[in-house]
mmCIF file of C-alpha atoms and ligand atoms in Angstrom:
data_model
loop_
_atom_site.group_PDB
_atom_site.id
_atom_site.type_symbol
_atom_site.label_atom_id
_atom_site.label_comp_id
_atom_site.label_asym_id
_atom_site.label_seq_id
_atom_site.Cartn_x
_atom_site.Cartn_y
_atom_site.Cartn_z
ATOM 1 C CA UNK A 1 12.623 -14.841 -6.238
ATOM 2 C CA UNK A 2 13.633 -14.491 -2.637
ATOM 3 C CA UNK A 3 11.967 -11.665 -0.612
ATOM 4 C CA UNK A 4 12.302 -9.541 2.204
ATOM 5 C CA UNK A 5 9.771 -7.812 4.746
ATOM 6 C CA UNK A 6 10.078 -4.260 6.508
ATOM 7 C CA UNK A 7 7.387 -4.523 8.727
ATOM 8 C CA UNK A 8 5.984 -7.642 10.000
ATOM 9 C CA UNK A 9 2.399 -6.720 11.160
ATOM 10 C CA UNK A 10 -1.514 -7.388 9.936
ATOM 11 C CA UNK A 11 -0.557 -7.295 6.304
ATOM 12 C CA UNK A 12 2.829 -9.062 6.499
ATOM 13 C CA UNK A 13 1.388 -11.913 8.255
ATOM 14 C CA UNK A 14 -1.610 -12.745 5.950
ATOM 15 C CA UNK A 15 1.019 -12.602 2.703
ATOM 16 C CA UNK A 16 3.328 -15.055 4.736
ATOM 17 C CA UNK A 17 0.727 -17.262 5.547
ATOM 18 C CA UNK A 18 -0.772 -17.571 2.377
ATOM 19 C CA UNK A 19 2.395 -17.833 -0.108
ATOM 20 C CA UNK A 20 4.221 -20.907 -0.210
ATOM 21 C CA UNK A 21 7.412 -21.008 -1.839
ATOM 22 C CA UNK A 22 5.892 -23.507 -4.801
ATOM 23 C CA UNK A 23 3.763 -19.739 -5.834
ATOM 24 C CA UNK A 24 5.958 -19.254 -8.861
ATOM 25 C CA UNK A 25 9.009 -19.535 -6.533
ATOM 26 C CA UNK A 26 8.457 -16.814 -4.220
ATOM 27 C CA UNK A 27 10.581 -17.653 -1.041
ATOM 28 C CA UNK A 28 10.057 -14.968 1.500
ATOM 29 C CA UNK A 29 13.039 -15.525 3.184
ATOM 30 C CA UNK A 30 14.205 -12.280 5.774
ATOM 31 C CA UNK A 31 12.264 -10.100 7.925
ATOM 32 C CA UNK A 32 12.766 -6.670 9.678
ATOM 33 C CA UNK A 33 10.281 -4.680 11.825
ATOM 34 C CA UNK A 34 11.465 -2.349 14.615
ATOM 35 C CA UNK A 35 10.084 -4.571 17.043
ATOM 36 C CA UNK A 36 12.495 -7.089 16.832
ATOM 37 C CA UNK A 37 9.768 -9.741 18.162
ATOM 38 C CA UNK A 38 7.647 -9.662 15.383
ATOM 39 C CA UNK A 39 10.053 -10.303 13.089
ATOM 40 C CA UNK A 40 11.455 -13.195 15.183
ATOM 41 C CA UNK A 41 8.180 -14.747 15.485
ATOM 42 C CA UNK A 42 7.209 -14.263 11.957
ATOM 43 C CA UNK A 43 10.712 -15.259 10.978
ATOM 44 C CA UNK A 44 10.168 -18.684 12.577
ATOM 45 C CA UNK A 45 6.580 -18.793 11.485
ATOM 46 C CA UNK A 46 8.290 -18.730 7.795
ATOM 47 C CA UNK A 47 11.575 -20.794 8.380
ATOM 48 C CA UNK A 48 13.144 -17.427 7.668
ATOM 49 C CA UNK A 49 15.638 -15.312 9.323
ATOM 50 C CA UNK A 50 15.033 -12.389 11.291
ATOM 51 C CA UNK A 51 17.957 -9.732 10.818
ATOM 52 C CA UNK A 52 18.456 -6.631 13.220
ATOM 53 C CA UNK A 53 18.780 -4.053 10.085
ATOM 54 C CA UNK A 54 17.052 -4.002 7.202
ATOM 55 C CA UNK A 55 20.286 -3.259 5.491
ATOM 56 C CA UNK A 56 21.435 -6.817 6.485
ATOM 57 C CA UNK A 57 19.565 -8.778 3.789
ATOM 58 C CA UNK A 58 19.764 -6.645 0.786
ATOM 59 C CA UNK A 59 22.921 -8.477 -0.569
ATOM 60 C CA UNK A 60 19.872 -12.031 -0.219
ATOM 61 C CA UNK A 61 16.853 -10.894 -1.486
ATOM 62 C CA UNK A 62 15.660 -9.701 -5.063
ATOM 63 C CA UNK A 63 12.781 -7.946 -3.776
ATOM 64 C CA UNK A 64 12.180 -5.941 -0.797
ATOM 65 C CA UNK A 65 8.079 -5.706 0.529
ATOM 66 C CA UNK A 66 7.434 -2.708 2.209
ATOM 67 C CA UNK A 67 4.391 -3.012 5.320
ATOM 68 C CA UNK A 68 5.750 -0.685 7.866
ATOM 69 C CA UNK A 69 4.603 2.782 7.416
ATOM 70 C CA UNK A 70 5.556 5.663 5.107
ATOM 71 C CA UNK A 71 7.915 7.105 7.516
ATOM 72 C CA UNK A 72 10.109 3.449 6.479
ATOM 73 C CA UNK A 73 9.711 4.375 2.958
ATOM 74 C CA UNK A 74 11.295 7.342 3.306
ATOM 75 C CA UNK A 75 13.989 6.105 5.521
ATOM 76 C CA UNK A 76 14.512 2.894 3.824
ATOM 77 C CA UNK A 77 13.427 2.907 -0.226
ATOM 78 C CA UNK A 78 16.534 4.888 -1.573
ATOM 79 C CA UNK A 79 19.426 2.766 0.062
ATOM 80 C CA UNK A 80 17.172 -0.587 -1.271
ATOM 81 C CA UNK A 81 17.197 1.028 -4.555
ATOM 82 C CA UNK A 82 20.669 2.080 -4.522
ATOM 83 C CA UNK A 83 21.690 -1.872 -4.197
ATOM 84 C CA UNK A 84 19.277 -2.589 -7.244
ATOM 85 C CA UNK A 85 16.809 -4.285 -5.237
ATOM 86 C CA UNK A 86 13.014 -4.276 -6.415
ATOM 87 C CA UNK A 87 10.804 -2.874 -4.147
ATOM 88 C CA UNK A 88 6.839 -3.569 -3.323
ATOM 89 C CA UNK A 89 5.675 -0.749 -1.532
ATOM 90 C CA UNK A 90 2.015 -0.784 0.300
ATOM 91 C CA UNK A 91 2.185 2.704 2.301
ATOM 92 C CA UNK A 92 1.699 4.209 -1.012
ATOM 93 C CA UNK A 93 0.993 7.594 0.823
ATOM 94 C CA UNK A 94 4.862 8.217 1.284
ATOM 95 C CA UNK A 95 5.248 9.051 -3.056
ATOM 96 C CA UNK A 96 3.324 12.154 -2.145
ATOM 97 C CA UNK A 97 5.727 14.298 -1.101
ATOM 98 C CA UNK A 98 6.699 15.061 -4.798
ATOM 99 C CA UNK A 99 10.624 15.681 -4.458
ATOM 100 C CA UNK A 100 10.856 12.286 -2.371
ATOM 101 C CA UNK A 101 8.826 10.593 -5.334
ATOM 102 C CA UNK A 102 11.357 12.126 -8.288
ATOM 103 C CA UNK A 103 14.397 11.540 -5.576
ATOM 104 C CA UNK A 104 13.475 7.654 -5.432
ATOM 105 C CA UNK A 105 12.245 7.504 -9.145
ATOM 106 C CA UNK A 106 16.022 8.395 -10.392
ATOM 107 C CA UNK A 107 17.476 6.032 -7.959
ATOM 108 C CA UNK A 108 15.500 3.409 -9.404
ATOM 109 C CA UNK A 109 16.309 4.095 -13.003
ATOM 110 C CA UNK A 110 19.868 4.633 -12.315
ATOM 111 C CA UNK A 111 20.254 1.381 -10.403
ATOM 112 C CA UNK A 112 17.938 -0.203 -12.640
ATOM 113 C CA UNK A 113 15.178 -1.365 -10.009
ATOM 114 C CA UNK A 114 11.197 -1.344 -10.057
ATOM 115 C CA UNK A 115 9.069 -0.202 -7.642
ATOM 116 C CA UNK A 116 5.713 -2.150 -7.624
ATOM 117 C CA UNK A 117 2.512 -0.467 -5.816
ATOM 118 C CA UNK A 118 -0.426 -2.804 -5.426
ATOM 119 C CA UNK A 119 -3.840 -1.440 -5.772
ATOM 120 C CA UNK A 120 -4.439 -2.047 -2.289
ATOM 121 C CA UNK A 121 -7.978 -1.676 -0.581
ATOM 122 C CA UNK A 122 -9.733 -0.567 -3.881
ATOM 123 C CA UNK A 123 -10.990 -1.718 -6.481
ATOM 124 C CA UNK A 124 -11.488 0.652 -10.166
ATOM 125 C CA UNK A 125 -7.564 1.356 -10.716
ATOM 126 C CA UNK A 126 -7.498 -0.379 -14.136
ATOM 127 C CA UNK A 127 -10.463 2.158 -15.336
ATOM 128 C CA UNK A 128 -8.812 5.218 -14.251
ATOM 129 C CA UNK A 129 -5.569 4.148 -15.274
ATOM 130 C CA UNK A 130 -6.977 3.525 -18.793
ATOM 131 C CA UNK A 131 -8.488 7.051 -18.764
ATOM 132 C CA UNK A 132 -6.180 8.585 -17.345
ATOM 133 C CA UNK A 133 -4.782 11.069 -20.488
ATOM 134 C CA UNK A 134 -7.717 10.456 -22.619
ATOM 135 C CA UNK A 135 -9.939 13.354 -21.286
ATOM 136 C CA UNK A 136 -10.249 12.120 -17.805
ATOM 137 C CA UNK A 137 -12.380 15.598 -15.850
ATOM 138 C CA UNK A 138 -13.189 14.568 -12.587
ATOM 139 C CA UNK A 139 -11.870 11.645 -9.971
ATOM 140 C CA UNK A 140 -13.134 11.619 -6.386
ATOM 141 C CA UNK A 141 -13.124 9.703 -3.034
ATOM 142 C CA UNK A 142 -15.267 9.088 -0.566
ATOM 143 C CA UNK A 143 -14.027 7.010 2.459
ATOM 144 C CA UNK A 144 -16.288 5.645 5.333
ATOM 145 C CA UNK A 145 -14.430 3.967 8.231
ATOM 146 C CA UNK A 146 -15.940 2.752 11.434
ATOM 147 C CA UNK A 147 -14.880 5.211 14.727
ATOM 148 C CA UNK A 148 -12.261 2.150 15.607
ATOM 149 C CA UNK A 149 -10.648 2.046 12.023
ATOM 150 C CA UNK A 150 -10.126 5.673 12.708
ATOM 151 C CA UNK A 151 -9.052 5.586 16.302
ATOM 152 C CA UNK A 152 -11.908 8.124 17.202
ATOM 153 C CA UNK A 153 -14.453 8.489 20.486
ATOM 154 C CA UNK A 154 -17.243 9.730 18.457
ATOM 155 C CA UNK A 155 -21.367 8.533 18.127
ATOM 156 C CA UNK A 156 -22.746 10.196 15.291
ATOM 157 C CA UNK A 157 -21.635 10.160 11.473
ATOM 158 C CA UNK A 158 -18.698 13.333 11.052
ATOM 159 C CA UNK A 159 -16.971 14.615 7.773
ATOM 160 C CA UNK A 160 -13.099 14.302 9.193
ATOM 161 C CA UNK A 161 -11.559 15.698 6.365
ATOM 162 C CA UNK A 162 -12.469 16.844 2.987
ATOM 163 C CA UNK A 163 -9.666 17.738 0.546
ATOM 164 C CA UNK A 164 -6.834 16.900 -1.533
ATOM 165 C CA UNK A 165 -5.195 13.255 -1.174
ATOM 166 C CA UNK A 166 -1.941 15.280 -0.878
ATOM 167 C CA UNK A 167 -3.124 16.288 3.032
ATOM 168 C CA UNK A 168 -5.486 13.691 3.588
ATOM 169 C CA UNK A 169 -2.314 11.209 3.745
ATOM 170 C CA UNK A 170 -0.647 13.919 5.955
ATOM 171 C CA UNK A 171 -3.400 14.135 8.088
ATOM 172 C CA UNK A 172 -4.300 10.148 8.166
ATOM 173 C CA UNK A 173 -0.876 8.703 7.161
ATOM 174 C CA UNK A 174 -1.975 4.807 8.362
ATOM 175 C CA UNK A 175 -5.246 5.428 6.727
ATOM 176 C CA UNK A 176 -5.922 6.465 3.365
ATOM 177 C CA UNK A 177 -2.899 5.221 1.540
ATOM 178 C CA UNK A 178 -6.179 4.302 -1.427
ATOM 179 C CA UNK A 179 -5.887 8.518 -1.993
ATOM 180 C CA UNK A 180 -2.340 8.120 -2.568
ATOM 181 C CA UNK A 181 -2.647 5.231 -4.858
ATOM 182 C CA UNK A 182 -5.728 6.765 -7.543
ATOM 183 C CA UNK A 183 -3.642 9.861 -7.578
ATOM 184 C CA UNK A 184 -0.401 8.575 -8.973
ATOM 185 C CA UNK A 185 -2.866 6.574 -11.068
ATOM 186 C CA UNK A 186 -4.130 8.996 -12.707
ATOM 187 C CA UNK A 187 -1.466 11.681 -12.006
ATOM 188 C CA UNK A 188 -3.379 14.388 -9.910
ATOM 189 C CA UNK A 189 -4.348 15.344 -6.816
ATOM 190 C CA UNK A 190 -7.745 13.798 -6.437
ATOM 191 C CA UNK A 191 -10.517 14.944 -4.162
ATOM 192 C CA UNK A 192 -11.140 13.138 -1.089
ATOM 193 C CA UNK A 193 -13.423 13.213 1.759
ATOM 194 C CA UNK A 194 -13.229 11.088 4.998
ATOM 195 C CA UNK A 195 -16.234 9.943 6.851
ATOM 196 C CA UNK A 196 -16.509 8.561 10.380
ATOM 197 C CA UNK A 197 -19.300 6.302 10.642
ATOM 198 C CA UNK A 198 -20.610 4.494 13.787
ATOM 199 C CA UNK A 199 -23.143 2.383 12.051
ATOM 200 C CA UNK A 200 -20.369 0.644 9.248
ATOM 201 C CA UNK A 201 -18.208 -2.283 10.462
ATOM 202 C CA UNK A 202 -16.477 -2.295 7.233
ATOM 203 C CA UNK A 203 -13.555 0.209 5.638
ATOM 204 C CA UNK A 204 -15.826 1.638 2.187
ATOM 205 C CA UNK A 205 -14.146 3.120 -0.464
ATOM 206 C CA UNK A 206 -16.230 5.165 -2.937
ATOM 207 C CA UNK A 207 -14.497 6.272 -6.505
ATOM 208 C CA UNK A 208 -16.478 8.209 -8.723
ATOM 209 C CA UNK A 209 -14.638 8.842 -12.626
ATOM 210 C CA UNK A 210 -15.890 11.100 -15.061
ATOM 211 C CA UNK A 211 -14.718 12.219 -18.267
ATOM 212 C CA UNK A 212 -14.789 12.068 -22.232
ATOM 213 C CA UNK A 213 -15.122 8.320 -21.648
ATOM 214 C CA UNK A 214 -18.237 8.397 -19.799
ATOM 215 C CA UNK A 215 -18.437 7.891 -15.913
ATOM 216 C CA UNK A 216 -18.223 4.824 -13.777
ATOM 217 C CA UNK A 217 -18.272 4.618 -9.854
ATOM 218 C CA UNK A 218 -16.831 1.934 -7.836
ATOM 219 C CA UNK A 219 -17.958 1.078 -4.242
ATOM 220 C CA UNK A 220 -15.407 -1.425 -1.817
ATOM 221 C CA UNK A 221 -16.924 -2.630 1.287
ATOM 222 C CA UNK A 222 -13.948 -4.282 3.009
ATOM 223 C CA UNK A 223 -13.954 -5.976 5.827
ATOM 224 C CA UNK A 224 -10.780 -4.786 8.604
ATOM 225 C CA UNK A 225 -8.245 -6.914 9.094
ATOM 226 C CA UNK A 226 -8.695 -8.844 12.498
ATOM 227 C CA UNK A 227 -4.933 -7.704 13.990
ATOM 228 C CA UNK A 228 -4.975 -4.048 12.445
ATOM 229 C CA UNK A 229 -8.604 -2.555 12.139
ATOM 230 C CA UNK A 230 -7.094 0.349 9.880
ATOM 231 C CA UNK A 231 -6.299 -2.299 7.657
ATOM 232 C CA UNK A 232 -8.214 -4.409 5.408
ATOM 233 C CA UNK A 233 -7.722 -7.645 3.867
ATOM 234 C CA UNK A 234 -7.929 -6.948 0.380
ATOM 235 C CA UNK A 235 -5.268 -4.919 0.868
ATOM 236 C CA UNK A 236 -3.088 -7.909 1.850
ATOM 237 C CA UNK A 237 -4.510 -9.729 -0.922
ATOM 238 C CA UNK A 238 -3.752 -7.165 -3.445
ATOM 239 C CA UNK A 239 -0.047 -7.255 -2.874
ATOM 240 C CA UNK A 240 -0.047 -11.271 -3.098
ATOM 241 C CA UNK A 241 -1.722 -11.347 -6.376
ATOM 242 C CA UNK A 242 1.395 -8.397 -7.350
ATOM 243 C CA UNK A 243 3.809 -10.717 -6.129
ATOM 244 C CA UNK A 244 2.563 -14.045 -7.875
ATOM 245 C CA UNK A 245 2.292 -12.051 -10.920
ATOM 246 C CA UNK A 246 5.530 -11.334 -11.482
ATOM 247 C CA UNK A 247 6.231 -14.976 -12.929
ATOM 248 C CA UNK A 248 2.847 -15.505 -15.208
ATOM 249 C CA UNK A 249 2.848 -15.242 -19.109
ATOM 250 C CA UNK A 250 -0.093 -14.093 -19.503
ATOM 251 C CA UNK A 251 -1.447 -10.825 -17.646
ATOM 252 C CA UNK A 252 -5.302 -10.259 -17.148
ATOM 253 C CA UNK A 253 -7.046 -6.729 -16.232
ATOM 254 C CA UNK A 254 -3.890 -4.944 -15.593
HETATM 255 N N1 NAD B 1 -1.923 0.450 -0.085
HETATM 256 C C1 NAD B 1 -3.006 0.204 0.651
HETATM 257 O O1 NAD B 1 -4.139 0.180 0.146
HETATM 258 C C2 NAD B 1 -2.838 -0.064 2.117
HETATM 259 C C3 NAD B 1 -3.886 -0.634 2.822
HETATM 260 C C4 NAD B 1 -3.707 -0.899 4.163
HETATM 261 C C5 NAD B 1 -2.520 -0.563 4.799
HETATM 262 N N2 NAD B 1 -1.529 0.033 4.099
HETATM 263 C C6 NAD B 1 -0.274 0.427 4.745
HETATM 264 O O2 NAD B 1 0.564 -0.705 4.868
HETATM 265 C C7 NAD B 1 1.410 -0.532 6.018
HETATM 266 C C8 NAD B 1 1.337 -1.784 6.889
HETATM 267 O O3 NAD B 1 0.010 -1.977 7.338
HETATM 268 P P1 NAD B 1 -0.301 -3.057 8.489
HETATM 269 O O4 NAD B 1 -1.776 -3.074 8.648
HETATM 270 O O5 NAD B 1 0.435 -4.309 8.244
HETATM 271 O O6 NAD B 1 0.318 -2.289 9.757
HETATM 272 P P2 NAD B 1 0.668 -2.913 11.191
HETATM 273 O O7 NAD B 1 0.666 -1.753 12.141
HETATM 274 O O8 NAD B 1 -0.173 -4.083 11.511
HETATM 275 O O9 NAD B 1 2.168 -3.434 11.003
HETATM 276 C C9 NAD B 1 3.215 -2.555 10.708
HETATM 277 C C10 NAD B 1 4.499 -3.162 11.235
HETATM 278 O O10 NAD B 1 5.587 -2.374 10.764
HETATM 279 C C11 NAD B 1 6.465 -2.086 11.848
HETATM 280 N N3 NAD B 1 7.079 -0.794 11.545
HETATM 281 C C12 NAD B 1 6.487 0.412 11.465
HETATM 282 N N4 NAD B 1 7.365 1.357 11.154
HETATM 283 C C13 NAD B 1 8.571 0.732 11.020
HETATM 284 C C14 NAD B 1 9.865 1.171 10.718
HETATM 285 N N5 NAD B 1 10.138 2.455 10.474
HETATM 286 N N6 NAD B 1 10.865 0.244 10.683
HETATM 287 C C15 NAD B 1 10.611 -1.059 10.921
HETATM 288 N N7 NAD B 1 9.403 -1.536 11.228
HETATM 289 C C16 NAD B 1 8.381 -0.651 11.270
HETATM 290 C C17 NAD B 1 5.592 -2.074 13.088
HETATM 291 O O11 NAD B 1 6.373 -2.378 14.248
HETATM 292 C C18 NAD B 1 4.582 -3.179 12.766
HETATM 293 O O12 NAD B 1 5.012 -4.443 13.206
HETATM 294 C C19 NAD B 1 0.926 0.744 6.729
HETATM 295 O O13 NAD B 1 1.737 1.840 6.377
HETATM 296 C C20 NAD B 1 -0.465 0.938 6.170
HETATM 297 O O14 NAD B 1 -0.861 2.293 6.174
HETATM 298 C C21 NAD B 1 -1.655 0.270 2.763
#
C-alpha cells in the first residue's frame, strides 16, 4: 500500500519513523505540508518525494494520511475522495460540521473510498461503540491539559469550556479532536468540559458511559508529544496500529 502525508509535523514524524515498509507493505512514499521544508526534510528522512500540491500524488498513492489540521480536511478530503483514494484522517474535529460530514460521506460511497479515523488520544472507543444503540443514556468528557498544551498564561486550575463537542472543536480546533471522535462513535453530541491545569504535565482524558449496559469510565494520562505539546503520542500510535491493520487476518478489540 503506498501512502501519502498532508501535514508533516509531531504526528507525521513519529508514524514515519516507526513504519518500515516490511509493516505489511506500507510504503509511505509522498509528502505535502504547506511548509514546503518539512515535507522536504521528512521526504528525505523517508526516501520519499516531497511534491508542491497535494493533488500531485493522488494518481501514486492508495491512501492519503491526513496530520495537518481540520481546515486541510475540508479543503483537501473531497477532491482525494473524488480520485478513489482512501483516506486516514486524525483532525477528526473537521466531520463536525454535519453537511461537510454527509458532503464527504457521498463522495466516498460514490467513488468507492474509506475514510479511516483512529481512536486517537483515548482509550474506551470499543465500549461505547458497542453500546452505542443498545440503550446507551449518558457519555461525557472531561479533559485536563497543562497551561502549555493549551497555549494559556494562567496559575491556578480554570474550567475553559464546558459544553457540547460540536463547539468545543470550534473553540479548540488543534485540541480536542478526542470530542469529535466519541461523538461520531456513538452518534451524538457528547458533553465535554475542558480543564486548564498547572499542576498536570500530561494531556488526561476522562470518559464516563452510562446506560442499560451498566457504566464504565476510562481515564488516559498521556504524555505530549516532545515537538507539538497539544499533541500526544498515543495519538501517533493510534493511527500506526490503523494503518498496520489494514493487512492482518485476524482483528482484535475492534
Ligand atoms: N485524533 C486525535 O486524537 C488527535 C490527537 C492529536 C492531534 N490531532 C490532530 O492531528 C493534526 C496534526 O497534529 P500534529 O501534532 O502533527 O500537528 P503539527 O502542528 O505538529 O503538524 C501539522 C503540520 O501540518 C501542516 N499543515 C497545517 N495545515 C496545513 C494545510 N492546510 N496544508 C498543508 N499542511 C498543513 C503544518 O505546517 C505542520 O507541519 C492536528 O489537526 C491535530 O489537531 C488529532
Amino acid at each position: 500500500m503506498n501512502v501519502g502525508i498532508i501535514g508533516c509535523g509531531a504526528i507525521a514524524n513519529i508514524i514515519v519513523s516507526s513504519i518500515v515498509p516490511e509493516d505489511n507493505n506500507i510504503n509511505i512514499s509522498h509528502f505535502f505540508d504547506k511548509d514546503i521544508e518539512r515535507a522536504e526534510n521528512l521526504a528525505s528522512f523517508a526516501d520519499g518525494v516531497a511534491v508542491l500540491d497535494f493533488e500531485d500524488m493522488l494518481d501514486d498513492v492508495d491512501l492519503v494520511l491526513e496530520c495537518a489540521s481540520p481546515d486541510s480536511v475540508k479543503n483537501f478530503a473531497p477532491l482525494i475522495l473524488k480520485q478513489g483514494c482512501d483516506m486516514l484522517i486524525m483532525s477528526i474535529g473537521a466531520f463536525m460540521d454535519k453537511q461537510f460530514y454527509t458532503q464527504v460521506l457521498n463522495i466516498a460511497k460514490e467513488n468507492n473510498a474509506k475514510i479511516h479515523l483512529p481512536s486517537g488520544a483515548i482509550v474506551g472507543l470499543d465500549g461505547i461503540k458497542a453500546v452505542a444503540k443498545f440503550g446507551l443514556k449518558e457519555v461525557t468528557l472531561v479533559t485536563r491539559k497543562s497551561p502549555k498544551s493549551l497555549g494559556k498564561n494562567i496559575d491556578a486550575e480554570e474550567v475553559l469550556f464546558e459544553g457540547k463537542a460540536s463547539e468545543a472543536v470550534k473553540e479548540f480546533p488543534l485540541n480536542i479532536n478526542v470530542a469529535a471522535t466519541i461523538s461520531m462513535a456513538c452518534n451524538r453530541d457528547i458533553d465535554v468540559k475542558i480543564i486548564v491545569d498547572p499542576k498536570v504535565d500530561r494531556n488526561v482524558h476522562e470518559i464516563t458511559a452510562k446506560g442499560d449496559f451498566g457504566e464504565f469510565k476510562t481515564t488516559t494520562m498521556n504524555y505530549p508529544c516532545a515537538a507539538n505539546p497539544k499533541t500526544s503520542m498515543l495519538a501517533a500510535l493510534s493511527a500506526i496500529r490503523l494503518l498496520k491493520s489494514f493487512n492482518e487476518t485476524i482483528s482484535v478489540g475492534m
